[in-house]
Amino acid sequence: MNGIQILIVDYGSQYTLVIGRTLRELGVRNIILPPKKASEWLKNNKPKAVILSGSNWSVYDNEAPGLPESFDITGKKYFILGICYGMQLLAYKLGGTVKKPLAHREYGPAEVIVNKKHPLFRSVKEKTKVWASHGDTVTSLPKSFISIAKSEGIAAMSNKNNRVLGVQFHPEVVDTKEGKKILQNFLTLSNCKKDWDPINLIHQIQKEVFDIVNEKQNKQNIILGVSGGVDSTTLARILGPVLGKRLICVAIDTGGLRKNELAELKTNTKSAGIKNFVVISAGREFIKNIGRTIDGEEKRAKFRAVYQRIFEGQIKKHKAGFIAQGTLATDIIESGKAGKSAMIKTHHNVGLSWKVKDLHPFKNLFKYEIRELARALKLPKSVYERNPFPGPGLYLRIVGTPVSKENIELVRETDKTVNDIIKKYKIEKNISQLIVALLGVNSVGVKGDERVYGYSIAIRAVQTADFMTAKGFYFSEEVVNEITSALTKHKGIVRVFFDMTPKPPATTEFE
């Protein structure tokens, strides 16, 4: 951990790892730790700055997390920036007042007026769009602090020597239009220097994994789950050169893959230079196990059970001592495994109990960062421009009705139809992820002058940089009409819906 310039204290916000991602994007290394571990780390390290994250807690909650015990709240040892809950905690501990004013609760887009003369807001527009998510707010400042931004209340604060700062909004998310500029200003204030790049990170991951699997001369095999997507393919490309034949890549044909996806998977793994590659066909087992429920979380749990059983068989067969997966920060956050963040949905590769050591080398990285690593490794565009697809695949795109071989095939065909139309209009690069889902809502329609009672299909396209927040993509009328016409030609489809709900409140997938 030598050379880490920024400590981020994790209070369980859904956006904590986004802070780390944004700082890395600005070229500065950082470490994210919960309060107790942060306290221990501060005893042996001197960062240039400490950032206190947001949280779903209120400072008045009985079990609300506090400041690290060894934390210097005066700002003499390092610069401090509190974000949302972090600002409230600073104000509260320094003698200010935090309340829950009914008239000033902000959730989502907001506008603040900043003091352009303050170095935190250098080159920021006086009226700037931000992303807020708070019920509590600072209503009176601690002694020696001034307000440096306002919305309907105090939106940012600073002590007189500009070493202790707080913002009520989230500068780390892309929806805060000048958030990166604000964070860069904080880095400049803190005298941080650029010290992060993709090639360094690749070498760091290779060294960390190599050291782990060679600990005490224990040179066992390592199983890596691959899907053909950018995450697992990139990880395979990184680990292959240092592990050689000991790296065994395993892919599962779950029966929930999209049209031609297995062939694409094989092409992508070949481009990554994978030598030991195994494909397990298990569609019948997955459908049998998952088809008994329509509940999203129960469906994920049943998928996880089969997924783990198959991989445990491969671990035993190949006498592996480790399993590695391309798990991202987003997966860990939504699974409630980052700090004490709230669980949004279970991910099939997070939180499983294995008999061997479980490695997640990408656990602090986001999708856009993996794409950068893939480019640096000179993987083809078919890998680094590939849209995400969830592990459980089409099982998550059959919503509110039991899974069967027939309706999986229906979703598979509709997914291909919609993707072909999008490619025809050359708009696929404008879409971060596309979801085509079968909704368990049958309705009445008319075909050939006869009454029909059939399925509804939902189309959801989103745009996002990090998958922590997203906005719906609006298709042109021409594209909407062509998609609707093509899908309703199927005898079982009566209606087509287009979902543009942002994240939050929706998640990217329906389940």
Short mmCIF file of C-alpha atoms in Angstrom, two decimals:
data_model
loop_
_atom_site.label_atom_id
_atom_site.label_comp_id
_atom_site.label_asym_id
_atom_site.label_seq_id
_atom_site.Cartn_x
_atom_site.Cartn_y
_atom_site.Cartn_z
CA MET A 1 0.00 0.00 0.00
CA ASN A 2 3.04 2.30 -0.14
CA GLY A 3 2.47 5.50 -2.05
CA ILE A 4 -1.30 5.65 -1.64
CA GLN A 5 -2.21 9.34 -1.73
CA ILE A 6 -5.91 9.24 -0.87
CA LEU A 7 -7.74 7.28 1.82
CA ILE A 8 -11.48 6.90 1.23
CA VAL A 9 -13.41 5.99 4.38
CA ASP A 10 -16.30 3.75 3.34
CA TYR A 11 -19.58 4.37 5.17
CA GLY A 12 -21.56 2.03 2.94
CA SER A 13 -22.74 4.35 0.18
CA GLN A 14 -23.73 2.80 -3.14
CA TYR A 15 -21.28 5.30 -4.65
CA THR A 16 -18.20 4.76 -2.45
CA LEU A 17 -16.31 2.72 -5.03
CA VAL A 18 -17.31 5.28 -7.66
CA ILE A 19 -15.21 7.82 -5.73
CA GLY A 20 -12.21 5.51 -6.07
CA ARG A 21 -12.96 4.93 -9.74
CA THR A 22 -13.18 8.67 -10.46
CA LEU A 23 -9.92 9.40 -8.64
CA ARG A 24 -8.18 6.65 -10.62
CA GLU A 25 -9.65 8.16 -13.76
CA LEU A 26 -7.99 11.41 -12.71
CA GLY A 27 -4.76 9.43 -12.33
CA VAL A 28 -4.46 9.19 -8.53
CA ARG A 29 -4.10 5.96 -6.54
CA ASN A 30 -6.36 5.50 -3.54
CA ILE A 31 -7.47 2.95 -0.97
CA ILE A 32 -11.01 2.32 0.31
CA LEU A 33 -11.43 1.08 3.89
CA PRO A 34 -14.25 0.93 6.48
CA PRO A 35 -13.75 3.12 9.59
CA LYS A 36 -12.05 0.51 11.82
CA LYS A 37 -9.57 -0.59 9.16
CA ALA A 38 -9.04 3.04 8.15
CA SER A 39 -8.06 3.82 11.74
CA GLU A 40 -5.39 1.08 11.72
CA TRP A 41 -4.13 2.15 8.30
CA LEU A 42 -3.78 5.80 9.41
CA LYS A 43 -1.50 4.74 12.28
CA ASN A 44 1.13 3.56 9.79
CA ASN A 45 0.46 5.74 6.73
CA LYS A 46 0.19 9.44 6.00
CA PRO A 47 -2.05 10.16 3.02
CA LYS A 48 -2.25 13.56 1.41
CA ALA A 49 -6.01 13.59 1.83
CA VAL A 50 -8.93 11.66 3.33
CA ILE A 51 -12.39 11.50 1.77
CA LEU A 52 -15.39 10.51 3.90
CA SER A 53 -18.04 8.78 1.77
CA GLY A 54 -21.80 9.02 1.76
CA SER A 55 -24.02 6.54 3.57
CA ASN A 56 -27.57 5.32 4.06
CA TRP A 57 -27.19 6.16 7.78
CA SER A 58 -28.20 9.31 9.66
CA VAL A 59 -25.68 10.76 12.12
CA TYR A 60 -28.40 10.40 14.77
CA ASP A 61 -28.95 6.65 14.25
CA ASN A 62 -27.87 4.58 17.26
CA GLU A 63 -25.49 2.40 15.25
CA ALA A 64 -24.39 5.06 12.77
CA PRO A 65 -20.68 4.65 11.84
CA GLY A 66 -18.40 7.35 13.20
CA LEU A 67 -15.00 8.74 12.35
CA PRO A 68 -11.94 6.45 12.51
CA GLU A 69 -10.40 6.59 16.00
CA SER A 70 -7.02 7.79 14.74
CA PHE A 71 -8.56 10.33 12.36
CA ASP A 72 -7.35 13.95 12.64
CA ILE A 73 -10.54 15.97 12.18
CA THR A 74 -8.63 19.28 12.30
CA GLY A 75 -7.13 18.78 8.84
CA LYS A 76 -3.59 19.50 10.09
CA LYS A 77 -2.23 16.10 8.98
CA TYR A 78 -4.09 15.85 5.66
CA PHE A 79 -6.81 17.54 3.67
CA ILE A 80 -10.35 16.28 4.31
CA LEU A 81 -13.40 16.14 2.04
CA GLY A 82 -16.75 14.92 3.37
CA ILE A 83 -19.31 13.82 0.79
CA CYS A 84 -23.03 13.78 1.76
CA TYR A 85 -23.04 11.77 5.03
CA GLY A 86 -19.32 12.56 5.29
CA MET A 87 -20.08 16.29 5.35
CA GLN A 88 -22.89 15.79 7.85
CA LEU A 89 -20.61 13.73 10.10
CA LEU A 90 -17.88 16.39 10.00
CA ALA A 91 -20.35 19.17 10.79
CA TYR A 92 -21.96 17.17 13.60
CA LYS A 93 -18.64 16.23 15.23
CA LEU A 94 -17.29 19.80 14.95
CA GLY A 95 -20.31 21.40 16.62
CA GLY A 96 -22.59 22.18 13.69
CA THR A 97 -26.23 21.11 13.39
CA VAL A 98 -27.68 18.37 11.20
CA LYS A 99 -31.45 18.06 10.79
CA LYS A 100 -34.12 16.38 8.66
CA PRO A 101 -35.95 19.42 7.22
CA LEU A 102 -39.00 18.25 5.28
CA ALA A 103 -38.63 21.11 2.83
CA HIS A 104 -35.03 20.26 1.94
CA ARG A 105 -34.67 16.63 0.95
CA GLU A 106 -32.94 16.10 -2.35
CA TYR A 107 -33.02 12.88 -4.37
CA GLY A 108 -31.67 12.93 -7.90
CA PRO A 109 -30.82 15.95 -10.10
CA ALA A 110 -30.42 19.30 -8.32
CA GLU A 111 -28.89 22.69 -8.97
CA VAL A 112 -26.44 24.44 -6.66
CA ILE A 113 -24.94 27.92 -6.67
CA VAL A 114 -21.24 27.82 -5.85
CA ASN A 115 -18.71 30.38 -4.65
CA LYS A 116 -16.50 30.52 -7.72
CA LYS A 117 -13.73 32.24 -5.74
CA HIS A 118 -13.24 29.17 -3.56
CA PRO A 119 -10.48 26.84 -4.86
CA LEU A 120 -12.81 23.80 -4.64
CA PHE A 121 -14.99 25.37 -7.34
CA ARG A 122 -12.31 26.86 -9.56
CA SER A 123 -13.55 26.95 -13.20
CA VAL A 124 -16.95 25.54 -12.13
CA LYS A 125 -20.07 27.35 -13.39
CA GLU A 126 -21.78 29.47 -10.75
CA LYS A 127 -24.98 27.48 -11.26
CA THR A 128 -24.10 23.83 -11.76
CA LYS A 129 -26.10 20.59 -12.03
CA VAL A 130 -25.38 17.97 -9.38
CA TRP A 131 -26.65 14.60 -8.15
CA ALA A 132 -28.01 14.58 -4.60
CA SER A 133 -29.36 11.80 -2.41
CA HIS A 134 -30.00 12.87 1.17
CA GLY A 135 -32.75 13.31 3.74
CA ASP A 136 -30.53 14.88 6.43
CA THR A 137 -28.81 18.20 5.80
CA VAL A 138 -26.44 20.57 7.61
CA THR A 139 -28.52 23.49 8.88
CA SER A 140 -25.85 25.38 10.84
CA LEU A 141 -22.08 25.30 10.35
CA PRO A 142 -19.37 24.55 12.90
CA LYS A 143 -17.36 27.46 14.28
CA SER A 144 -14.78 28.83 11.81
CA PHE A 145 -16.58 27.28 8.81
CA ILE A 146 -18.20 29.12 5.91
CA SER A 147 -20.78 28.10 3.32
CA ILE A 148 -19.25 27.85 -0.16
CA ALA A 149 -22.30 26.56 -2.08
CA LYS A 150 -26.06 26.57 -1.62
CA SER A 151 -29.19 25.04 -3.05
CA GLU A 152 -32.24 25.44 -0.81
CA GLY A 153 -29.81 24.98 2.08
CA ILE A 154 -26.07 24.65 2.68
CA ALA A 155 -24.63 22.60 -0.19
CA ALA A 156 -20.91 22.85 0.65
CA MET A 157 -18.71 24.10 3.48
CA SER A 158 -15.07 24.88 4.19
CA ASN A 159 -12.98 25.81 7.19
CA LYS A 160 -10.97 29.03 6.96
CA ASN A 161 -7.72 27.46 5.75
CA ASN A 162 -9.53 25.24 3.18
CA ARG A 163 -8.17 21.99 4.65
CA VAL A 164 -11.52 20.60 5.87
CA LEU A 165 -14.26 20.65 3.23
CA GLY A 166 -17.67 19.14 2.71
CA VAL A 167 -20.19 18.83 -0.13
CA GLN A 168 -23.77 17.72 0.35
CA PHE A 169 -24.05 16.33 -3.20
CA HIS A 170 -22.13 13.51 -4.95
CA PRO A 171 -19.32 14.87 -7.18
CA GLU A 172 -18.21 11.31 -7.99
CA VAL A 173 -21.21 10.34 -10.14
CA VAL A 174 -21.44 11.26 -13.81
CA ASP A 175 -24.77 13.02 -13.23
CA THR A 176 -22.91 15.78 -11.37
CA LYS A 177 -21.94 17.60 -14.55
CA GLU A 178 -18.77 19.22 -13.19
CA GLY A 179 -18.07 16.65 -10.49
CA LYS A 180 -14.74 15.57 -11.96
CA LYS A 181 -13.60 19.18 -12.05
CA ILE A 182 -14.53 19.59 -8.37
CA LEU A 183 -12.63 16.44 -7.40
CA GLN A 184 -9.63 17.53 -9.50
CA ASN A 185 -9.67 20.84 -7.63
CA PHE A 186 -9.58 18.90 -4.36
CA LEU A 187 -6.65 16.82 -5.62
CA THR A 188 -4.85 20.04 -6.60
CA LEU A 189 -5.54 21.53 -3.16
CA SER A 190 -4.13 18.34 -1.60
CA ASN A 191 -0.97 18.45 -3.77
CA CYS A 192 -1.71 15.00 -5.25
CA LYS A 193 0.27 13.86 -8.29
CA LYS A 194 -0.78 11.47 -11.06
CA ASP A 195 0.49 7.96 -10.33
CA TRP A 196 -2.01 5.49 -11.90
CA ASP A 197 -2.30 4.03 -15.40
CA PRO A 198 -3.70 0.79 -16.95
CA ILE A 199 -0.32 -0.84 -17.64
CA ASN A 200 0.74 -0.36 -14.00
CA LEU A 201 -2.54 -1.88 -12.87
CA ILE A 202 -2.12 -4.92 -15.16
CA HIS A 203 1.33 -5.58 -13.70
CA GLN A 204 0.01 -5.08 -10.18
CA ILE A 205 -2.81 -7.62 -10.70
CA GLN A 206 -0.37 -10.13 -12.22
CA LYS A 207 2.02 -9.78 -9.30
CA GLU A 208 -0.69 -9.98 -6.61
CA VAL A 209 -2.30 -13.11 -8.10
CA PHE A 210 1.07 -14.75 -8.82
CA ASP A 211 2.20 -14.14 -5.23
CA ILE A 212 -1.05 -15.57 -3.82
CA VAL A 213 -1.06 -18.76 -5.87
CA ASN A 214 2.65 -19.35 -5.26
CA GLU A 215 2.52 -18.73 -1.53
CA LYS A 216 4.58 -21.31 0.39
CA GLN A 217 5.55 -22.96 -2.91
CA ASN A 218 1.95 -24.16 -3.28
CA LYS A 219 1.80 -24.23 -7.08
CA GLN A 220 -1.75 -25.47 -7.56
CA ASN A 221 -4.01 -24.96 -10.57
CA ILE A 222 -6.43 -22.05 -10.70
CA ILE A 223 -9.93 -22.22 -12.21
CA LEU A 224 -11.21 -19.09 -13.96
CA GLY A 225 -14.87 -18.73 -14.90
CA VAL A 226 -15.18 -17.18 -18.37
CA SER A 227 -18.26 -15.98 -20.23
CA GLY A 228 -16.72 -14.38 -23.32
CA GLY A 229 -17.54 -10.94 -21.92
CA VAL A 230 -15.02 -8.16 -21.45
CA ASP A 231 -14.46 -8.82 -17.71
CA SER A 232 -13.58 -12.52 -17.73
CA THR A 233 -11.82 -12.37 -21.13
CA THR A 234 -9.61 -9.51 -19.97
CA LEU A 235 -8.82 -11.30 -16.71
CA ALA A 236 -7.85 -14.43 -18.63
CA ARG A 237 -5.55 -12.37 -20.85
CA ILE A 238 -3.90 -10.81 -17.78
CA LEU A 239 -3.42 -14.06 -15.84
CA GLY A 240 -2.41 -16.34 -18.73
CA PRO A 241 1.19 -15.10 -19.15
CA VAL A 242 2.04 -15.49 -15.43
CA LEU A 243 0.16 -18.73 -14.70
CA GLY A 244 0.63 -20.64 -17.96
CA LYS A 245 -0.87 -24.16 -18.02
CA ARG A 246 -1.96 -23.82 -14.41
CA LEU A 247 -4.79 -21.48 -15.53
CA ILE A 248 -7.85 -23.53 -16.52
CA CYS A 249 -10.70 -21.50 -18.02
CA VAL A 250 -14.21 -22.90 -17.62
CA ALA A 251 -17.33 -21.69 -19.41
CA ILE A 252 -20.86 -22.93 -18.71
CA ASP A 253 -23.54 -23.17 -21.38
CA THR A 254 -26.41 -22.45 -19.00
CA GLY A 255 -29.14 -22.68 -21.61
CA GLY A 256 -29.72 -18.96 -21.03
CA LEU A 257 -27.23 -17.66 -23.59
CA ARG A 258 -28.21 -15.37 -26.44
CA LYS A 259 -28.27 -16.39 -30.10
CA ASN A 260 -24.80 -17.44 -31.32
CA GLU A 261 -23.25 -16.50 -27.98
CA LEU A 262 -21.41 -19.76 -27.48
CA ALA A 263 -19.58 -19.30 -30.79
CA GLU A 264 -18.74 -15.70 -29.83
CA LEU A 265 -17.47 -16.93 -26.45
CA LYS A 266 -15.06 -19.35 -28.14
CA THR A 267 -13.81 -16.63 -30.49
CA ASN A 268 -13.18 -14.19 -27.66
CA THR A 269 -11.39 -16.72 -25.47
CA LYS A 270 -9.15 -17.60 -28.42
CA SER A 271 -8.28 -13.90 -28.87
CA ALA A 272 -7.23 -13.82 -25.20
CA GLY A 273 -4.71 -16.61 -25.82
CA ILE A 274 -6.51 -19.09 -23.56
CA LYS A 275 -5.02 -22.59 -23.91
CA ASN A 276 -6.80 -24.72 -21.28
CA PHE A 277 -10.46 -24.14 -22.09
CA VAL A 278 -13.44 -26.25 -20.97
CA VAL A 279 -17.12 -25.78 -21.90
CA ILE A 280 -19.73 -27.44 -19.67
CA SER A 281 -23.20 -27.98 -21.14
CA ALA A 282 -25.77 -27.67 -18.32
CA GLY A 283 -28.88 -26.04 -19.81
CA ARG A 284 -31.25 -28.82 -18.74
CA GLU A 285 -30.07 -28.65 -15.12
CA PHE A 286 -30.42 -24.86 -14.90
CA ILE A 287 -33.91 -24.80 -16.44
CA LYS A 288 -35.09 -27.60 -14.17
CA ASN A 289 -33.85 -25.81 -11.06
CA ILE A 290 -34.85 -22.24 -11.94
CA GLY A 291 -38.19 -22.97 -13.61
CA ARG A 292 -39.89 -23.52 -10.25
CA THR A 293 -39.95 -19.84 -9.26
CA ILE A 294 -40.85 -16.41 -10.61
CA ASP A 295 -39.20 -14.44 -7.78
CA GLY A 296 -36.08 -12.60 -8.96
CA GLU A 297 -33.93 -13.18 -5.86
CA GLU A 298 -35.00 -16.81 -5.54
CA LYS A 299 -34.21 -17.28 -9.22
CA ARG A 300 -30.71 -15.88 -8.68
CA ALA A 301 -30.23 -18.14 -5.65
CA LYS A 302 -31.19 -21.25 -7.64
CA PHE A 303 -28.87 -20.20 -10.45
CA ARG A 304 -26.03 -19.72 -7.94
CA ALA A 305 -26.58 -23.20 -6.50
CA VAL A 306 -26.14 -24.93 -9.86
CA TYR A 307 -23.32 -22.57 -10.86
CA GLN A 308 -21.36 -23.37 -7.70
CA ARG A 309 -22.01 -27.12 -7.96
CA ILE A 310 -20.58 -27.21 -11.49
CA PHE A 311 -17.49 -25.20 -10.58
CA GLU A 312 -16.83 -27.30 -7.48
CA GLY A 313 -16.81 -30.34 -9.76
CA GLN A 314 -14.23 -28.67 -11.99
CA ILE A 315 -12.11 -27.64 -9.02
CA LYS A 316 -12.02 -31.23 -7.85
CA LYS A 317 -11.37 -32.64 -11.33
CA HIS A 318 -8.42 -30.34 -12.02
CA LYS A 319 -7.10 -30.41 -8.43
CA ALA A 320 -7.29 -26.62 -8.26
CA GLY A 321 -6.46 -24.64 -5.15
CA PHE A 322 -8.08 -21.39 -6.31
CA ILE A 323 -11.05 -20.05 -8.25
CA ALA A 324 -10.89 -16.62 -9.92
CA GLN A 325 -13.78 -14.58 -11.28
CA GLY A 326 -14.14 -11.28 -13.13
CA THR A 327 -16.31 -9.72 -10.42
CA LEU A 328 -16.57 -5.93 -10.65
CA ALA A 329 -17.08 -3.24 -8.02
CA THR A 330 -20.66 -2.79 -9.28
CA ASP A 331 -21.47 -6.46 -8.52
CA ILE A 332 -20.03 -6.19 -5.02
CA ILE A 333 -21.88 -2.94 -4.29
CA GLU A 334 -25.27 -4.26 -5.44
CA SER A 335 -24.70 -7.48 -3.48
CA GLY A 336 -24.20 -5.45 -0.30
CA LYS A 337 -20.62 -6.68 0.12
CA ALA A 338 -18.88 -3.29 -0.11
CA GLY A 339 -18.50 -1.86 3.39
CA LYS A 340 -22.04 -1.99 4.71
CA SER A 341 -23.85 -0.97 1.53
CA ALA A 342 -27.47 -2.05 1.21
CA MET A 343 -28.11 -5.25 -0.78
CA ILE A 344 -29.84 -4.41 -4.07
CA LYS A 345 -29.63 -7.80 -5.78
CA THR A 346 -27.64 -11.00 -5.40
CA HIS A 347 -24.93 -11.63 -7.98
CA HIS A 348 -24.15 -15.21 -8.96
CA ASN A 349 -20.41 -14.86 -8.38
CA VAL A 350 -20.36 -12.80 -5.16
CA GLY A 351 -20.51 -14.12 -1.60
CA LEU A 352 -20.24 -17.83 -2.42
CA SER A 353 -18.53 -20.09 0.10
CA TRP A 354 -15.84 -22.14 -1.63
CA LYS A 355 -13.60 -24.90 -0.31
CA VAL A 356 -10.70 -23.19 -2.10
CA LYS A 357 -9.55 -19.58 -2.04
CA ASP A 358 -11.80 -17.23 -4.03
CA LEU A 359 -10.03 -14.48 -6.00
CA HIS A 360 -11.67 -11.33 -7.39
CA PRO A 361 -8.81 -9.30 -8.94
CA PHE A 362 -11.25 -6.74 -10.46
CA LYS A 363 -13.30 -6.20 -7.29
CA ASN A 364 -12.40 -2.48 -7.04
CA LEU A 365 -12.77 -1.72 -10.74
CA PHE A 366 -15.65 -0.62 -12.96
CA LYS A 367 -16.68 -1.62 -16.45
CA TYR A 368 -15.10 1.35 -18.19
CA GLU A 369 -11.77 0.57 -16.46
CA ILE A 370 -11.85 -3.04 -17.65
CA ARG A 371 -12.43 -1.78 -21.19
CA GLU A 372 -9.30 0.38 -20.80
CA LEU A 373 -7.32 -2.65 -19.62
CA ALA A 374 -8.59 -4.65 -22.62
CA ARG A 375 -7.47 -1.89 -25.00
CA ALA A 376 -4.06 -1.74 -23.33
CA LEU A 377 -3.77 -5.53 -23.80
CA LYS A 378 -4.67 -5.09 -27.50
CA LEU A 379 -7.73 -7.33 -27.30
CA PRO A 380 -10.12 -6.92 -30.28
CA LYS A 381 -13.04 -4.48 -30.36
CA SER A 382 -15.43 -7.42 -30.17
CA VAL A 383 -14.21 -7.81 -26.57
CA TYR A 384 -13.74 -4.28 -25.23
CA GLU A 385 -16.84 -2.84 -26.94
CA ARG A 386 -19.08 -5.77 -25.98
CA ASN A 387 -22.17 -4.82 -23.98
CA PRO A 388 -22.60 -6.49 -20.57
CA PHE A 389 -24.74 -9.58 -20.19
CA PRO A 390 -25.61 -10.95 -16.72
CA GLY A 391 -24.31 -14.36 -15.61
CA PRO A 392 -27.81 -15.86 -15.28
CA GLY A 393 -28.48 -14.54 -18.78
CA LEU A 394 -31.95 -14.89 -20.27
CA TYR A 395 -33.29 -16.39 -17.03
CA LEU A 396 -33.38 -12.83 -15.67
CA ARG A 397 -35.25 -11.62 -18.75
CA ILE A 398 -38.31 -13.77 -18.17
CA VAL A 399 -40.13 -11.67 -15.60
CA GLY A 400 -43.20 -12.62 -13.58
CA THR A 401 -43.76 -15.97 -15.27
CA PRO A 402 -42.07 -19.39 -14.92
CA VAL A 403 -38.98 -20.15 -16.99
CA SER A 404 -39.38 -22.81 -19.65
CA LYS A 405 -37.38 -23.91 -22.65
CA GLU A 406 -40.06 -22.40 -24.90
CA ASN A 407 -40.11 -18.91 -23.41
CA ILE A 408 -36.30 -18.80 -23.21
CA GLU A 409 -36.27 -19.51 -26.93
CA LEU A 410 -38.84 -16.73 -27.45
CA VAL A 411 -36.67 -14.20 -25.59
CA ARG A 412 -33.58 -15.42 -27.46
CA GLU A 413 -35.28 -14.79 -30.83
CA THR A 414 -36.71 -11.39 -29.82
CA ASP A 415 -33.32 -10.32 -28.45
CA LYS A 416 -31.67 -11.11 -31.79
CA THR A 417 -34.42 -9.31 -33.70
CA VAL A 418 -34.01 -6.12 -31.66
CA ASN A 419 -30.21 -6.24 -31.82
CA ASP A 420 -30.27 -6.70 -35.59
CA ILE A 421 -32.49 -3.61 -35.97
CA ILE A 422 -30.23 -1.55 -33.70
CA LYS A 423 -27.19 -2.59 -35.74
CA LYS A 424 -29.05 -1.76 -38.95
CA TYR A 425 -29.54 1.84 -37.72
CA LYS A 426 -25.94 1.95 -36.39
CA ILE A 427 -26.91 3.11 -32.91
CA GLU A 428 -25.40 0.25 -30.89
CA LYS A 429 -22.45 2.44 -29.77
CA ASN A 430 -24.91 4.85 -28.15
CA ILE A 431 -26.28 2.09 -25.91
CA SER A 432 -24.40 0.82 -22.84
CA GLN A 433 -26.70 -2.15 -22.28
CA LEU A 434 -29.79 -3.52 -24.01
CA ILE A 435 -32.38 -5.67 -22.26
CA VAL A 436 -35.15 -7.50 -24.11
CA ALA A 437 -37.45 -9.15 -21.59
CA LEU A 438 -40.59 -11.26 -21.61
CA LEU A 439 -43.09 -9.85 -19.11
CA GLY A 440 -45.54 -12.18 -17.40
CA VAL A 441 -48.43 -9.92 -18.35
CA ASN A 442 -50.62 -11.46 -21.01
CA SER A 443 -53.12 -9.17 -22.69
CA VAL A 444 -55.77 -9.11 -25.40
CA GLY A 445 -54.93 -8.16 -28.96
CA VAL A 446 -56.26 -8.47 -32.49
CA LYS A 447 -54.51 -10.37 -35.28
CA GLY A 448 -56.15 -11.24 -38.56
CA ASP A 449 -59.48 -9.87 -37.24
CA GLU A 450 -59.37 -12.43 -34.45
CA ARG A 451 -58.95 -12.07 -30.73
CA VAL A 452 -55.57 -13.20 -29.38
CA TYR A 453 -54.27 -13.38 -25.83
CA GLY A 454 -50.50 -13.17 -25.77
CA TYR A 455 -47.19 -12.04 -24.32
CA SER A 456 -45.78 -8.57 -23.68
CA ILE A 457 -42.15 -7.76 -24.50
CA ALA A 458 -40.22 -4.96 -22.77
CA ILE A 459 -37.29 -3.20 -24.42
CA ARG A 460 -34.88 -1.38 -22.10
CA ALA A 461 -31.79 0.43 -23.38
CA VAL A 462 -29.60 2.47 -21.04
CA GLN A 463 -26.65 4.83 -21.24
CA THR A 464 -24.10 4.86 -18.43
CA ALA A 465 -20.40 5.28 -17.68
CA ASP A 466 -20.15 3.08 -14.59
CA PHE A 467 -23.50 1.24 -14.19
CA MET A 468 -24.00 2.85 -10.78
CA THR A 469 -26.30 5.41 -12.36
CA ALA A 470 -27.91 5.21 -15.80
CA LYS A 471 -30.42 7.00 -17.98
CA GLY A 472 -32.83 5.51 -20.46
CA PHE A 473 -32.00 5.66 -24.16
CA TYR A 474 -34.76 7.13 -26.33
CA PHE A 475 -35.16 5.41 -29.69
CA SER A 476 -36.33 7.40 -32.70
CA GLU A 477 -39.93 6.93 -33.82
CA GLU A 478 -38.68 5.06 -36.88
CA VAL A 479 -36.74 2.54 -34.77
CA VAL A 480 -39.62 2.12 -32.29
CA ASN A 481 -42.03 1.40 -35.11
CA GLU A 482 -39.73 -1.12 -36.77
CA ILE A 483 -39.01 -2.97 -33.50
CA THR A 484 -42.71 -3.07 -32.61
CA SER A 485 -43.72 -4.28 -36.07
CA ALA A 486 -41.03 -6.98 -36.15
CA LEU A 487 -41.83 -8.36 -32.69
CA THR A 488 -45.62 -8.39 -33.00
CA LYS A 489 -45.35 -10.49 -36.14
CA HIS A 490 -44.66 -13.35 -33.75
CA LYS A 491 -47.98 -15.08 -33.12
CA GLY A 492 -47.50 -15.08 -29.33
CA ILE A 493 -46.55 -11.42 -28.87
CA VAL A 494 -49.31 -8.85 -28.51
CA ARG A 495 -47.65 -5.77 -26.98
CA VAL A 496 -44.21 -4.10 -26.90
CA PHE A 497 -43.20 -1.69 -24.12
CA PHE A 498 -40.18 0.65 -24.04
CA ASP A 499 -38.72 1.36 -20.60
CA MET A 500 -36.72 4.59 -20.12
CA THR A 501 -36.66 4.62 -16.30
CA PRO A 502 -33.31 5.91 -14.97
CA LYS A 503 -31.14 4.11 -12.41
CA PRO A 504 -31.99 4.83 -9.64
CA PRO A 505 -34.86 4.21 -8.98
CA ALA A 506 -34.74 1.26 -11.41
CA THR A 507 -31.79 -1.12 -11.78
CA THR A 508 -30.36 -1.93 -15.20
CA GLU A 509 -31.93 -5.40 -15.41
CA PHE A 510 -35.54 -6.11 -14.44
CA GLU A 511 -34.37 -8.78 -11.99
#
